[in-house]
Short mmCIF file of C-alpha atoms in Angstrom, two decimals:
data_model
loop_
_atom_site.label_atom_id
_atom_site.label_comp_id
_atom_site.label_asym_id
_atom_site.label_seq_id
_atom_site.Cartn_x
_atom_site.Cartn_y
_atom_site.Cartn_z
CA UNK Y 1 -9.18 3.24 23.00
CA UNK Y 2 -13.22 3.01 23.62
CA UNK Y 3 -13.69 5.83 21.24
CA UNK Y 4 -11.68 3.79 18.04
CA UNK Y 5 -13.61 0.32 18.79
CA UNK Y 6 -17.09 1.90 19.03
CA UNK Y 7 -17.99 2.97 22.52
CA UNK Y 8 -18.23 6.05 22.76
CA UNK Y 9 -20.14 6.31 26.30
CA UNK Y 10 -17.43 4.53 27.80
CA UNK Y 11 -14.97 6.84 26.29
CA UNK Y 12 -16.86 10.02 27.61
CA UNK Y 13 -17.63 8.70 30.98
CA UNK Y 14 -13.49 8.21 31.48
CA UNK Y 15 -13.16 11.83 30.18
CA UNK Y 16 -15.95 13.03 32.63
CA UNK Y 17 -14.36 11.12 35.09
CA UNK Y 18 -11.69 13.50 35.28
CA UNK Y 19 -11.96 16.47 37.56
CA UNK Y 20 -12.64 19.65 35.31
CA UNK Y 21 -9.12 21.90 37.30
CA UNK Y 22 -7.09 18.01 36.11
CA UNK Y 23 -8.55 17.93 32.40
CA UNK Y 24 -5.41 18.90 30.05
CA UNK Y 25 -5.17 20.12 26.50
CA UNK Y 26 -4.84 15.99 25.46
CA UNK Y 27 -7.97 14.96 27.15
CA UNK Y 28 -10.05 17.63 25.26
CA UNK Y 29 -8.48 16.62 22.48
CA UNK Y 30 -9.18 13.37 22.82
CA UNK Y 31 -12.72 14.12 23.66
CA UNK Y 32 -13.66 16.13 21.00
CA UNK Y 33 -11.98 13.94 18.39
CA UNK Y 34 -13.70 10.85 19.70
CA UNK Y 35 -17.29 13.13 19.59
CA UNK Y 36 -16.53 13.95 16.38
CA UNK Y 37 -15.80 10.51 14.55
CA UNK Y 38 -18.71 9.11 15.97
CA UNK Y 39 -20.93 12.36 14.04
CA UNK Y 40 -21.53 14.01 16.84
CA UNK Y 41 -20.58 17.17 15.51
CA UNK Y 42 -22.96 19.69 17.44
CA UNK Y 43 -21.54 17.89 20.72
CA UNK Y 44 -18.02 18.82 19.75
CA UNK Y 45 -18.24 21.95 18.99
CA UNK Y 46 -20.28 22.43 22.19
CA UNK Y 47 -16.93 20.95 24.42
CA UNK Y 48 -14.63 23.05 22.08
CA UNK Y 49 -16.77 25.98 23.41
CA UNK Y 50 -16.45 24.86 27.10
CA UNK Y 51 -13.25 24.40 27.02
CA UNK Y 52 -11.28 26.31 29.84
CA UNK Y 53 -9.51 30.00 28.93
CA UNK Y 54 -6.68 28.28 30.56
CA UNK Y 55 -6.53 25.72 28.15
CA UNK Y 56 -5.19 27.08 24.73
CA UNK Y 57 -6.72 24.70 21.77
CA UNK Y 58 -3.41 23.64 19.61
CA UNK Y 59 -3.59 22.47 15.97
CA UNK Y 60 -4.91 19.18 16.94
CA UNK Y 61 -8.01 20.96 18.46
CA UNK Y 62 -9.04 22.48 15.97
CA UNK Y 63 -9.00 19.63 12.99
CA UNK Y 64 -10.52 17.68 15.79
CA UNK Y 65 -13.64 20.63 15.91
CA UNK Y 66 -13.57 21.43 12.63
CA UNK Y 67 -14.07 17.40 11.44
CA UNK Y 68 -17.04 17.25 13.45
CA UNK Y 69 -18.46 20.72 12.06
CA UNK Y 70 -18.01 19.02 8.72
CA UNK Y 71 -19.22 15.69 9.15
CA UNK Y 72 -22.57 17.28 10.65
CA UNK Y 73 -23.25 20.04 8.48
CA UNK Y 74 -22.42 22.81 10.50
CA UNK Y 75 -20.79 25.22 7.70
CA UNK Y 76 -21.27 28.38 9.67
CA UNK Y 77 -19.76 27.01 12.64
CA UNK Y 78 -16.96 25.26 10.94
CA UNK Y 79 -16.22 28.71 9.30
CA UNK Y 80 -16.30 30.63 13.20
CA UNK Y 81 -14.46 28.11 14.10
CA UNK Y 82 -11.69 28.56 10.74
CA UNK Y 83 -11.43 31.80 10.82
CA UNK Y 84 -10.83 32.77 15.04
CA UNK Y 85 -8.07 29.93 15.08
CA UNK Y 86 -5.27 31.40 17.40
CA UNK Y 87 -2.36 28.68 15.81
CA UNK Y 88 -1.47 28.56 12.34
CA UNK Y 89 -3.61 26.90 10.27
CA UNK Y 90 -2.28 23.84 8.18
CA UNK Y 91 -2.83 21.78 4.82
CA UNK Y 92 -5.29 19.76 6.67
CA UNK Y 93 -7.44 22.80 7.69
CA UNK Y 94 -7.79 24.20 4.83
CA UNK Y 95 -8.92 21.04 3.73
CA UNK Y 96 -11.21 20.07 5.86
CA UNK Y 97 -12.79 23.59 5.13
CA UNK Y 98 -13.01 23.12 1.72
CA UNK Y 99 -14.42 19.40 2.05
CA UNK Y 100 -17.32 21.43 4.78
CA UNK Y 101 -17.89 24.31 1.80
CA UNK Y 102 -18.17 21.63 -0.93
CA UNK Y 103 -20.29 19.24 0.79
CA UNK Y 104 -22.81 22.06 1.31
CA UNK Y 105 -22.74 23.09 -2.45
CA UNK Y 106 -20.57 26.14 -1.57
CA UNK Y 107 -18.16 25.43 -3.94
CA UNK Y 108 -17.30 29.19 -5.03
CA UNK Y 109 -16.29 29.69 -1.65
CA UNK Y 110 -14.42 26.37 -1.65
CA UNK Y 111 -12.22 26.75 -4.53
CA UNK Y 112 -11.30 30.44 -2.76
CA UNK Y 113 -10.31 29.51 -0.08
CA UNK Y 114 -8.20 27.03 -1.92
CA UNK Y 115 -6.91 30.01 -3.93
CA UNK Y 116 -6.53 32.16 -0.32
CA UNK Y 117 -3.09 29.29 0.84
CA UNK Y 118 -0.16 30.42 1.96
CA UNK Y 119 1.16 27.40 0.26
CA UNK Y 120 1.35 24.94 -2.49
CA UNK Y 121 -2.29 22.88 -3.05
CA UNK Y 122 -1.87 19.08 -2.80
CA UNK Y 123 -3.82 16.00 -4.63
CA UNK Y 124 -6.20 15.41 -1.89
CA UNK Y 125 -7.53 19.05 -1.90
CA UNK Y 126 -8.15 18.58 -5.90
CA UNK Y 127 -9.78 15.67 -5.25
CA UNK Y 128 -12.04 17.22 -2.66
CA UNK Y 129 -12.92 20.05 -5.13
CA UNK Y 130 -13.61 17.26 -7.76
CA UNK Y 131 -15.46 15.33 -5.42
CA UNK Y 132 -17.90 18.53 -4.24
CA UNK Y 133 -17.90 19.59 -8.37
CA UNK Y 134 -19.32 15.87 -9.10
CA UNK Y 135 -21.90 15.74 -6.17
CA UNK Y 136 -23.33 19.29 -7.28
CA UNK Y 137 -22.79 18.70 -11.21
CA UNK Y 138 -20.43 21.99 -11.65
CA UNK Y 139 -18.56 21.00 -14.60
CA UNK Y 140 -16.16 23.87 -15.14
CA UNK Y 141 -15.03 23.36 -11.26
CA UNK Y 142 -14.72 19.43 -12.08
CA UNK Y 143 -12.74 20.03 -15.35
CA UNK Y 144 -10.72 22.72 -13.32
CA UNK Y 145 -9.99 20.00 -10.75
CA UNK Y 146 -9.27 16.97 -13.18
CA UNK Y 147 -6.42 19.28 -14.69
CA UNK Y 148 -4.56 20.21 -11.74
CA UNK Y 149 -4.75 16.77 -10.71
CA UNK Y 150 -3.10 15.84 -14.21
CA UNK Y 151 -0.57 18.77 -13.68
CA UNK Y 152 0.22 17.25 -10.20
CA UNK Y 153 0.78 13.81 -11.59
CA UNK Y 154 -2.34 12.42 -9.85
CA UNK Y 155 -2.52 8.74 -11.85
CA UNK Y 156 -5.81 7.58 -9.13
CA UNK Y 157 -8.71 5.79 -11.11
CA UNK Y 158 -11.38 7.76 -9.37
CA UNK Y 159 -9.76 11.13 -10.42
CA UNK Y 160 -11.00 9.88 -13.82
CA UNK Y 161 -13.64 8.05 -12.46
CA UNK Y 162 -15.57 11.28 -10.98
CA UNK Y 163 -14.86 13.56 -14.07
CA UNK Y 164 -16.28 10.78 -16.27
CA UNK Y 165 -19.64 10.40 -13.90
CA UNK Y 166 -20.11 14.59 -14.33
CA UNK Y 167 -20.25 14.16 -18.29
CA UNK Y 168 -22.28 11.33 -17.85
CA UNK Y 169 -24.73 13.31 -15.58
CA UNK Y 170 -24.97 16.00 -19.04
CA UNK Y 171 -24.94 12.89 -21.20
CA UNK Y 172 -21.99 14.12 -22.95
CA UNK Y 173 -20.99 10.59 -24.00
CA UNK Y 174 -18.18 11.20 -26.16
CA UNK Y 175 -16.52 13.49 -23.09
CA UNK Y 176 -17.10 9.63 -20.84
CA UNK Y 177 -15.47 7.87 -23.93
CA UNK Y 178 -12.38 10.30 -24.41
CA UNK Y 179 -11.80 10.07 -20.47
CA UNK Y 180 -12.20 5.96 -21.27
CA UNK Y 181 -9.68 6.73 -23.66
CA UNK Y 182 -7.18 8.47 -21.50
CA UNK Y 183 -7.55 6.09 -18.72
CA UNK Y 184 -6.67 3.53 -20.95
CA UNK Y 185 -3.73 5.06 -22.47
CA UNK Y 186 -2.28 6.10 -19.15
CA UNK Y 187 -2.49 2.37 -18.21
CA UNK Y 188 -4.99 3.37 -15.71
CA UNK Y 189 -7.24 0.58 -14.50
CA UNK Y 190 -10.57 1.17 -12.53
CA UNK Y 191 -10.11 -0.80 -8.85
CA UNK Y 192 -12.93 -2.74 -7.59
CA UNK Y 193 -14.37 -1.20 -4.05
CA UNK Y 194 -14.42 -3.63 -1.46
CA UNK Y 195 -16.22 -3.90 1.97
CA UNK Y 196 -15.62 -6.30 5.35
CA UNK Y 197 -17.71 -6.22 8.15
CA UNK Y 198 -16.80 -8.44 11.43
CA UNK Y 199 -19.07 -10.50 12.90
CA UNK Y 200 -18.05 -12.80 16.28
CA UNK Y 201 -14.48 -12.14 15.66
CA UNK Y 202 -14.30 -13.03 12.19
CA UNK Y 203 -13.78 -11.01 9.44
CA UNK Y 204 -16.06 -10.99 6.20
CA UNK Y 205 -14.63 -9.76 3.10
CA UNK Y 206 -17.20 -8.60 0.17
CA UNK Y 207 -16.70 -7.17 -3.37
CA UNK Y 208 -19.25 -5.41 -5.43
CA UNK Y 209 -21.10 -8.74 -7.29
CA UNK Y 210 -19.30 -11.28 -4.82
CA UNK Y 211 -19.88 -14.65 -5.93
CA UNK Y 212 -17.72 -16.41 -3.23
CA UNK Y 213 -18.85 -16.16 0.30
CA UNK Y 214 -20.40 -19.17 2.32
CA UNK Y 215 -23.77 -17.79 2.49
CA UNK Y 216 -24.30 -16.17 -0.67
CA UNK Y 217 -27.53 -17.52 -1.37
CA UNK Y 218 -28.52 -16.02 2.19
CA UNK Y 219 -26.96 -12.69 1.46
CA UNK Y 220 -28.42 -12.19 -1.91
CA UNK Y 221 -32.33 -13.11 -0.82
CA UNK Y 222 -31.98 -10.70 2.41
CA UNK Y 223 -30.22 -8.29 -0.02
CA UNK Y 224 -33.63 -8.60 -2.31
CA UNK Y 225 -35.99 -8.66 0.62
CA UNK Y 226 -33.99 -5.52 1.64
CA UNK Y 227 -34.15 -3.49 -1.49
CA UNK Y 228 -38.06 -4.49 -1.72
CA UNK Y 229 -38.79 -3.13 1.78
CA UNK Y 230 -36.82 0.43 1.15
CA UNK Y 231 -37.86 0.17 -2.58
CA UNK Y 232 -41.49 0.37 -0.42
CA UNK Y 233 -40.51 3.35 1.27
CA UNK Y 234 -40.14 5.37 -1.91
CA UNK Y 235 -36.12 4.99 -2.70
CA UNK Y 236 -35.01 4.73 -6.16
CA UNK Y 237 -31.59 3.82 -6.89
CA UNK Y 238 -29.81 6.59 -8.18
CA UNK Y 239 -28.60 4.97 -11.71
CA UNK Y 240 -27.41 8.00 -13.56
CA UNK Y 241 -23.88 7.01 -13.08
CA UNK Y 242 -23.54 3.66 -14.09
CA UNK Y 243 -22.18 3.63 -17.54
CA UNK Y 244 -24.86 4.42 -20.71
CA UNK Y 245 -24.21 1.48 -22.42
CA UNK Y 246 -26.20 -0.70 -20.78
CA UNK Y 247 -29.73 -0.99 -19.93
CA UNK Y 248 -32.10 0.48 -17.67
CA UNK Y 249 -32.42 -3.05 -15.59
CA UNK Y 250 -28.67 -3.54 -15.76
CA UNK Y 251 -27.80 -0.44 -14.28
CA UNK Y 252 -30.18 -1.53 -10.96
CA UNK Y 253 -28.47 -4.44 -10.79
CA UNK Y 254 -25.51 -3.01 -10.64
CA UNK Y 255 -25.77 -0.68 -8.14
CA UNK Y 256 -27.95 -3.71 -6.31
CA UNK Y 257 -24.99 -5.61 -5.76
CA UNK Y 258 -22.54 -3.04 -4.62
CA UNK Y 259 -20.14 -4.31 -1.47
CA UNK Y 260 -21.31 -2.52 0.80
CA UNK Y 261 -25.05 -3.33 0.50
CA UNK Y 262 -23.71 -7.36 0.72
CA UNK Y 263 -22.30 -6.45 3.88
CA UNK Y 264 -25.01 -5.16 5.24
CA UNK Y 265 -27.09 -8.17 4.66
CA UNK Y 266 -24.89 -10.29 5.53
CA UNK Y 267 -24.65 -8.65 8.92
CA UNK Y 268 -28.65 -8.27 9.37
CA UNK Y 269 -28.87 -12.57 8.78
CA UNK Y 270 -25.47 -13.77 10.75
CA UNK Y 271 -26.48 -10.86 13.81
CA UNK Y 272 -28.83 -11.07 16.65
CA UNK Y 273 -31.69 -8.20 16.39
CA UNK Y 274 -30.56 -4.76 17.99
CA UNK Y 275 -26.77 -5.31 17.95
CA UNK Y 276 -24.49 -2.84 16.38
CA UNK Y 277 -23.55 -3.19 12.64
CA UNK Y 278 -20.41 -1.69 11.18
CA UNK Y 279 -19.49 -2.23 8.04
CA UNK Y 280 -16.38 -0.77 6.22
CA UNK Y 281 -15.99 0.71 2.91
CA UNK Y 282 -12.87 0.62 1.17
CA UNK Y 283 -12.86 2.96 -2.02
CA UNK Y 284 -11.70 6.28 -2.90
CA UNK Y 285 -15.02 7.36 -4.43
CA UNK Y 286 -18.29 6.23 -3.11
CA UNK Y 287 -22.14 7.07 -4.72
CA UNK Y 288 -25.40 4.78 -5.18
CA UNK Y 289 -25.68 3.71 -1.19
CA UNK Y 290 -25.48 6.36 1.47
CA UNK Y 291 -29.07 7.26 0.83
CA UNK Y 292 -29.82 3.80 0.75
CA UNK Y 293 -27.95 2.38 3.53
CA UNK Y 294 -29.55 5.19 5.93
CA UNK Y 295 -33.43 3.64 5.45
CA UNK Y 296 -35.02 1.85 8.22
CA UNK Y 297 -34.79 -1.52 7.59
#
């Protein structure tokens, strides 16, 4: 319960509350996957480690491990960790493997060890590998991707969406206009990502250009006083996949005015200095703030 709303001392000191001859397969469970949502990856893997010979890790153990060895980077630990389980390994394994390989521009390895399952590949590991093949611009892997996901009936606007930002990254505009075209002719509609944040209970709702909260003109000159400051610190907004058709300007705008970064002001006027800000990001396929959102401001 502390762990999923945000404290994850509290959670930890009831785990190392517990004498270490009472802890149970649950409670490392528990602990680890609370370690590792929080991106604490090294930390998990350092209690998977500890754990007890007694205690025999289940399947829940080792997504739990194997999230955090993801989430932090740790591709030769996530792989130790893969490769010595003592249960079965599942769908979600594997894919949590393959997300760890492709986020580290492994993708070779990640589209083998797709190839290495015991049984049938789903849509969400296609979308991983077409994820990873967008990130590092591998167009053959993206293409590969974007075709099983057609074979597989996959009908998700950011299937299209990411194959369409790859040609756009090789400025191979008439590949982004025949994707257009396919979208369009599947009935496929882009959805709009969203964000909320909750401040004192309430919760704020934001979509990319909102027009409609309370406080916009407060949100929008922090969001600009914001931008100047990082813009200070050398960031540049990444604009190479906002469509080609508009101009250079445009395109900062755009990305400017994505949900996420409204949230985030929005939270920095309406919250006292040195509190906690979370903000949520609803969308299947994110790109323009992560770097962005990380800056000291």
């Amino acid at each position: 319960m502390y762990s999923k709303c945000g404290s994850l001392a509290q959670a930890l000191e009831v785990f190392h509350s517990i004498k270490r001859e009472d802890r149970k397969l649950v409670s490392y469970n528990t602990a680890i996957q609370a370690i590792s949502m929080h991106g604490h990856g090294g930390d998990a893997l350092k209690l998977f480690d500890e754990m007890p010979t007694c205690i025999e890790p289940d399947e829940v153990t080792y997504i739990a491990v194997l999230c955090g060895c993801n989430h932090a980077g740790l591709v030769d630990d996530g792989l130790r960790v893969f490769h010595g389980m003592r249960v079965p390994p599942n769908v979600k394994h594997y894919g949590t493997v393959v997300d760890l390989l492709g986020r580290a521009g492994r993708l070779a390895e990640a589209y083998g060890t797709i190839k290495s399952m015991p049984f049938p590949v789903d849509i969400v590991l296609w979308q991983t590998l077409l994820g990873a093949s967008k990130t590092h611009g591998d167009l053959e892997l993206a293409e590969l991707a974007a075709t099983k996901l057609a074979e597989l009936g996959s009908n998700v606007d950011g299937d299209y969406v990411l194959l369409s930002n790859v040609y756009v990254s090789k400025a191979w505009w008439a590949d982004v206009g025949r994707v257009r075209d396919t979208m369009r002719s599947n009935d496929v509609r882009k959805v709009p990502g969203f964000s909320y944040t909750e401040i004192s209970g309430v919760m704020h709702k934001f979509i990319n250009g909102d027009k409609e909260h309370p406080r916009l003109q407060e949100i929008y000159r922090a969001l600009e006083e914001i931008m100047s400051r990082i813009g200070e610190l050398g960031y540049e907004p990444e604009t190479s996949n906002v469509l080609h058709d508009i101009g250079e300007e445009e395109k900062q705008y755009a990305l400017s005015y994505h949900s996420e970064k409204l949230a985030i002001a929005f939270g920095l006027i309406a919250t006292p200095p040195g509190e906690t800000l979370r903000v949520i990001k609803k969308s299947a396929y994110l790109w323009g703030l992560s770097c962005s959102g990380k800056a000291n401001i």
